Coordinates of C-alpha atoms in Angstrom, one line a residue:
M1 CA -0.3 0.1 -0.1
N2 CA 2.9 2.2 0.4
S3 CA 3.9 2.3 -3.4
L4 CA 0.8 3.0 -5.5
K5 CA 1.2 2.5 -9.0
S6 CA -0.3 5.2 -11.5
G7 CA -3.7 3.7 -12.9
I8 CA -7.5 3.1 -11.5
S9 CA -8.4 0.9 -9.3
I10 CA -12.1 -0.2 -10.2
V11 CA -13.6 -1.4 -6.8
I12 CA -17.5 -2.7 -7.8
C13 CA -19.5 -3.5 -4.7
T14 CA -22.1 -5.4 -5.0
Y15 CA -25.1 -7.4 -3.3
N16 CA -27.1 -9.9 -4.6
G17 CA -25.7 -8.5 -7.9
E18 CA -26.0 -12.1 -9.7
S19 CA -28.3 -10.3 -12.9
R20 CA -26.5 -7.3 -12.9
I21 CA -22.6 -7.8 -12.9
D22 CA -21.5 -8.6 -16.5
L23 CA -23.5 -6.1 -18.2
C24 CA -21.6 -3.7 -15.3
L25 CA -18.0 -5.5 -16.4
D26 CA -18.8 -5.3 -20.4
H27 CA -18.6 -1.5 -19.8
I28 CA -15.4 -1.3 -18.4
I29 CA -13.7 -3.9 -21.1
D30 CA -15.4 -1.1 -23.5
S31 CA -13.1 1.5 -22.3
E32 CA -10.6 3.2 -24.6
F33 CA -8.6 4.1 -21.5
S34 CA -4.7 3.4 -22.5
G35 CA -3.4 3.5 -19.3
D36 CA -3.7 0.2 -16.6
F37 CA -6.3 -0.5 -14.3
E38 CA -7.5 -3.4 -12.5
V39 CA -11.3 -4.8 -11.4
I40 CA -12.6 -5.7 -7.9
V41 CA -15.7 -7.2 -7.1
V42 CA -16.0 -6.9 -3.5
D43 CA -19.3 -9.5 -3.0
N44 CA -21.0 -8.0 0.4
A45 CA -22.6 -11.4 1.4
S46 CA -24.7 -12.0 -1.6
K47 CA -27.1 -14.8 -1.2
D48 CA -27.1 -15.5 -5.1
Q49 CA -23.9 -17.0 -7.5
T50 CA -22.9 -13.0 -7.9
A51 CA -19.1 -14.7 -7.1
L52 CA -19.2 -16.9 -9.3
K53 CA -20.5 -15.2 -12.4
A54 CA -18.2 -12.5 -11.4
N55 CA -14.9 -14.5 -12.0
S56 CA -16.3 -16.2 -14.8
F57 CA -16.6 -13.3 -16.3
I58 CA -13.3 -11.7 -15.7
K59 CA -11.1 -15.4 -16.5
K60 CA -12.8 -15.4 -19.9
S61 CA -12.3 -11.9 -20.8
G62 CA -9.1 -11.3 -19.6
L63 CA -9.7 -8.6 -17.6
D64 CA -7.2 -7.8 -14.3
G65 CA -9.3 -8.7 -12.0
R66 CA -10.3 -10.8 -9.0
V67 CA -13.7 -11.2 -6.3
V68 CA -12.6 -10.9 -2.8
S69 CA -15.3 -11.2 0.1
E70 CA -16.1 -9.0 2.6
N71 CA -18.9 -10.5 4.7
N72 CA -19.9 -7.6 7.1
P73 CA -22.5 -6.4 5.4
G74 CA -22.9 -2.8 4.3
L75 CA -21.5 -1.0 1.5
S76 CA -19.0 0.8 4.0
S77 CA -17.0 -2.2 4.9
A78 CA -17.3 -3.2 1.2
R79 CA -15.9 0.1 0.1
W80 CA -13.1 -0.4 2.4
R81 CA -12.3 -3.8 1.4
G82 CA -12.0 -2.3 -1.8
V83 CA -9.7 0.0 -0.6
M84 CA -7.5 -2.1 1.4
E85 CA -7.3 -4.2 -1.7
A86 CA -5.8 -1.6 -4.6
K87 CA -2.6 -1.0 -6.2
Y88 CA -3.3 2.6 -8.0
E89 CA -3.1 5.7 -7.2
F90 CA -6.9 6.5 -7.8
I91 CA -10.4 4.6 -7.1
L92 CA -13.2 4.2 -8.8
F93 CA -16.0 3.4 -7.3
C94 CA -18.9 1.8 -9.2
D95 CA -22.1 -0.1 -7.8
D96 CA -23.2 -2.8 -10.1
D97 CA -26.1 -0.8 -12.0
N98 CA -23.6 1.5 -13.8
L99 CA -22.0 1.4 -16.6
I100 CA -19.5 3.8 -17.5
S101 CA -18.5 5.5 -20.9
T102 CA -16.1 4.9 -22.9
D103 CA -14.1 7.7 -22.4
F104 CA -14.9 8.0 -18.9
L105 CA -11.3 6.2 -17.2
K106 CA -9.0 8.6 -19.4
I107 CA -11.1 11.8 -18.6
G108 CA -11.2 10.9 -14.7
Y109 CA -7.3 10.3 -14.7
D110 CA -6.3 13.2 -16.6
I111 CA -8.2 15.5 -14.5
L112 CA -6.8 13.4 -11.0
K113 CA -3.6 13.6 -12.6
S114 CA -3.4 17.5 -13.6
H115 CA -4.7 18.5 -10.1
Q116 CA -3.1 17.0 -7.2
S117 CA -5.2 19.0 -4.7
I118 CA -8.3 16.8 -5.6
G119 CA -9.6 13.9 -3.1
V120 CA -13.0 13.2 -4.9
L121 CA -14.1 13.4 -8.4
G122 CA -17.8 12.9 -8.9
S123 CA -19.7 12.2 -11.9
Q124 CA -23.1 12.3 -13.8
G125 CA -25.8 9.7 -14.2
V126 CA -27.9 9.2 -16.8
P127 CA -30.9 7.0 -15.6
F128 CA -31.8 4.3 -17.9
F129 CA -35.6 2.8 -16.8
Q130 CA -36.7 -0.9 -17.4
E131 CA -40.0 -0.1 -17.6
I132 CA -42.2 3.3 -18.3
K133 CA -40.7 6.3 -16.3
P134 CA -42.9 6.9 -13.5
D135 CA -44.8 10.9 -14.0
W136 CA -43.2 11.9 -10.8
F137 CA -39.4 10.6 -11.4
D138 CA -37.7 14.4 -12.7
D139 CA -39.4 16.2 -9.6
F140 CA -37.6 13.7 -7.2
S141 CA -34.7 12.2 -9.6
H142 CA -32.3 13.8 -7.0
S143 CA -32.2 10.7 -4.7
Y144 CA -31.6 8.1 -7.2
A145 CA -27.5 9.1 -8.2
V146 CA -28.7 10.7 -11.5
G147 CA -28.0 14.6 -13.2
D148 CA -25.6 17.0 -11.4
L149 CA -27.4 18.0 -8.3
G150 CA -27.0 21.7 -9.5
K151 CA -23.5 21.8 -9.9
I152 CA -21.1 23.1 -12.5
D153 CA -17.9 21.7 -13.4
G154 CA -14.7 22.4 -11.5
F155 CA -13.9 22.9 -7.8
Q156 CA -16.7 22.8 -5.3
P157 CA -17.4 24.8 -1.9
K158 CA -15.8 22.9 1.3
G159 CA -18.7 20.7 2.5
S160 CA -20.1 19.9 -0.7
Y161 CA -20.7 16.2 -1.8
H162 CA -20.9 13.9 -4.8
Y163 CA -22.8 10.7 -4.5
G164 CA -20.7 7.4 -4.3
A165 CA -21.7 6.2 -7.9
C166 CA -19.1 5.6 -10.2
C167 CA -16.9 8.5 -7.7
Y168 CA -13.4 8.2 -8.1
F169 CA -11.5 9.3 -4.7
R170 CA -7.7 9.8 -4.5
T171 CA -6.5 6.1 -2.6
S172 CA -3.7 7.5 -0.6
A173 CA -5.9 10.3 1.1
L174 CA -8.7 6.7 1.6
I175 CA -5.1 5.7 3.0
E176 CA -3.9 8.3 5.1
L177 CA -7.8 8.1 6.7
K178 CA -7.2 4.2 8.0
A179 CA -3.8 5.4 9.4
R180 CA -5.5 8.3 11.6
G181 CA -7.7 5.8 13.2
F182 CA -10.7 6.8 10.9
E183 CA -13.5 4.4 10.5
S184 CA -17.0 4.7 8.8
I185 CA -19.9 5.7 11.0
L186 CA -22.6 4.9 8.5
S187 CA -22.8 1.6 7.4
D188 CA -24.4 2.7 4.0
R189 CA -26.6 0.3 2.1
K190 CA -26.9 -2.9 4.0
G191 CA -28.6 -5.9 2.0
T192 CA -32.0 -5.1 1.2
S193 CA -31.7 -1.6 4.0
L194 CA -31.8 1.8 2.4
S195 CA -29.6 3.6 4.6
S196 CA -27.7 5.7 2.9
G197 CA -24.7 8.6 3.4
G198 CA -21.2 6.7 3.7
D199 CA -20.9 8.8 0.5
V200 CA -21.2 11.2 1.8
E201 CA -19.1 10.8 5.2
L202 CA -16.1 10.1 2.4
C203 CA -16.7 13.3 0.5
Y204 CA -16.7 14.8 4.3
A205 CA -13.8 13.1 5.5
V206 CA -11.2 13.8 2.5
Q207 CA -11.9 17.6 3.0
N208 CA -10.9 17.3 6.3
L209 CA -7.8 16.1 5.2
G210 CA -7.5 18.9 3.1
Y211 CA -8.2 17.6 -0.5
E212 CA -10.9 19.5 -2.5
L213 CA -14.1 18.2 -4.5
W214 CA -14.5 18.7 -8.4
F215 CA -17.2 17.8 -10.2
E216 CA -17.1 16.8 -14.0
D217 CA -19.9 16.8 -16.4
N218 CA -18.2 14.8 -19.3
L219 CA -17.8 12.0 -16.6
I220 CA -21.4 10.2 -18.0
F221 CA -22.2 7.2 -16.5
E222 CA -25.5 5.4 -17.3
H223 CA -27.7 4.1 -13.9
H224 CA -30.0 1.4 -14.7
L225 CA -33.0 1.4 -12.4
E226 CA -34.6 -2.0 -11.9
S227 CA -38.4 -1.4 -11.8
H228 CA -39.4 -2.1 -8.3
R229 CA -37.1 0.9 -7.7
L230 CA -39.7 3.2 -9.2
Y231 CA -42.4 2.6 -7.2
W232 CA -43.8 5.2 -4.9
K233 CA -43.5 3.3 -1.5
Y234 CA -40.3 2.3 -2.4
Y235 CA -38.9 6.1 -3.0
L236 CA -40.6 7.1 0.5
N237 CA -38.7 4.2 2.3
L238 CA -35.7 5.4 0.7
K239 CA -35.9 8.8 1.8
K240 CA -36.7 7.5 5.4
G241 CA -33.2 5.7 4.9
I242 CA -31.1 8.5 3.7
N243 CA -32.5 10.4 6.6
S244 CA -31.9 7.8 9.2
N245 CA -28.2 8.5 10.0
F246 CA -29.1 12.5 10.7
P247 CA -28.3 14.2 12.2
L248 CA -24.4 11.8 12.4
L249 CA -22.7 13.7 9.5
E250 CA -23.1 17.2 10.9
S251 CA -20.1 15.5 13.5
Y252 CA -17.7 16.3 10.4
R253 CA -17.9 20.3 10.6
I254 CA -15.3 20.4 13.0
Y255 CA -13.7 23.6 11.6
E256 CA -16.8 25.5 12.0
F257 CA -17.3 24.1 15.8
K258 CA -14.4 24.2 17.7
S259 CA -15.8 22.7 21.2
P260 CA -18.2 20.7 22.0
I261 CA -20.2 23.1 23.7
S262 CA -20.7 25.0 20.5
F263 CA -21.6 21.6 19.0
K264 CA -23.9 21.1 21.2
I265 CA -25.8 24.3 20.8
H266 CA -25.8 23.8 16.9
L267 CA -27.3 20.2 17.7
A268 CA -29.9 22.1 19.9
N269 CA -30.9 24.6 17.1
L270 CA -31.3 21.7 14.8
F271 CA -33.7 20.2 17.2
W272 CA -35.4 22.8 17.8
V273 CA -35.7 23.1 13.6
T274 CA -36.8 19.7 13.7
I275 CA -39.4 20.0 15.9
K276 CA -40.9 23.1 14.0
G277 CA -40.7 20.9 11.0
V278 CA -42.8 18.0 12.3
I279 CA -45.3 20.2 13.4
S280 CA -45.6 21.9 10.1
T281 CA -46.7 18.9 8.4
F282 CA -49.9 18.3 10.3
F283 CA -50.6 21.4 8.2
V284 CA -49.4 20.5 4.6
S285 CA -51.5 18.2 1.7
N286 CA -51.3 14.8 1.4
S287 CA -49.7 15.5 -2.4
K288 CA -46.5 13.9 -3.1
G289 CA -44.5 16.8 -2.4
G290 CA -46.5 16.7 0.8
Q291 CA -45.7 13.0 1.7
V292 CA -42.0 13.5 1.2
L293 CA -42.0 16.5 3.5
K294 CA -43.7 14.1 5.8
T295 CA -41.6 11.1 5.9
V296 CA -38.4 13.5 5.3
T297 CA -39.2 15.6 8.4
R298 CA -40.8 12.4 10.6
S299 CA -37.9 10.3 10.0
K300 CA -35.1 13.3 11.1
F301 CA -37.1 13.9 14.4
R302 CA -36.6 9.8 14.8
S303 CA -32.9 9.6 13.8
Y304 CA -32.2 12.8 15.6
I305 CA -33.4 11.2 19.2
S306 CA -31.5 7.3 18.2
N307 CA -28.0 9.3 16.8
Y308 CA -27.8 12.1 19.2
R309 CA -25.3 10.8 21.7
S310 CA -23.2 9.1 18.9
T311 CA -23.0 12.4 17.1
I312 CA -21.5 14.1 20.1
I313 CA -19.0 11.3 20.3
A314 CA -18.2 11.1 17.1
F315 CA -17.4 14.8 16.9
S316 CA -15.2 14.4 19.7
K317 CA -13.5 11.3 17.8
N318 CA -13.2 13.5 14.6
Q319 CA -11.5 16.3 16.4
E320 CA -8.7 13.9 17.4
I321 CA -8.2 12.4 14.2
F322 CA -7.9 16.1 12.3
K323 CA -6.6 18.2 14.6

């Protein structure tokens, strides 16, 4: 790990990805990148034949790749297993339903090589629908790791983040995090659970090391959305999962709040804002927007109660890690 080579380690974290993994790997093979890269498929406690199918594909294709197992459920654990396996200076986290464009590796590599201050490089997902696109999708698509999320090309303000799908990280930055004793406080997706936030956590942590974030809209990947993910009930559960870690990510704002007391005051203010939000939901309509507002606000309230103590502990730990 001390002598990273020039190139890209593509880490594909997968759970029960038997039906998706071949297409994902196919698009990697079609890449026009002339540099070195490897593929690390991290099988995260799958219950199907994902590992067998990925191994077979890698052997037949001649890819520089391998399948490793991470039996501790959770996307964060799977990502870190990939980091520990990586031999190249840049890591591309790719989900098993992400199909990269032919120039994706070349564009990403060139940007990261040209700007040593970049620790995270985000891309833009384009949704692909297996069935007819729901009429509500465009209004709520930001929760599906597609689009630019309002960003423009270039360096992003401190405190920004990218979604983890097809997101590059500088490997040395992630290794430094581990060396400092960093551990993810979020499990991220775990099996069929829709909890999330591990990608945001990594973005915050890397920035706390002094690196910057870059967004590039020419980095395009296709995000295949399976039909079961496009039901309204699933979307509301997704929003619950996204907010299930509130306010844990606040613990990374160590440069804004210098002491535990000032941080606790900040959390108290968040609590009252959340309370007011919950009260307001009794007066909103039951439109789709209203349903989302109720789901998000009430989920945040429940999460605040359950995560408050852990957030305080995490803030103190982050102060030590990033001092």
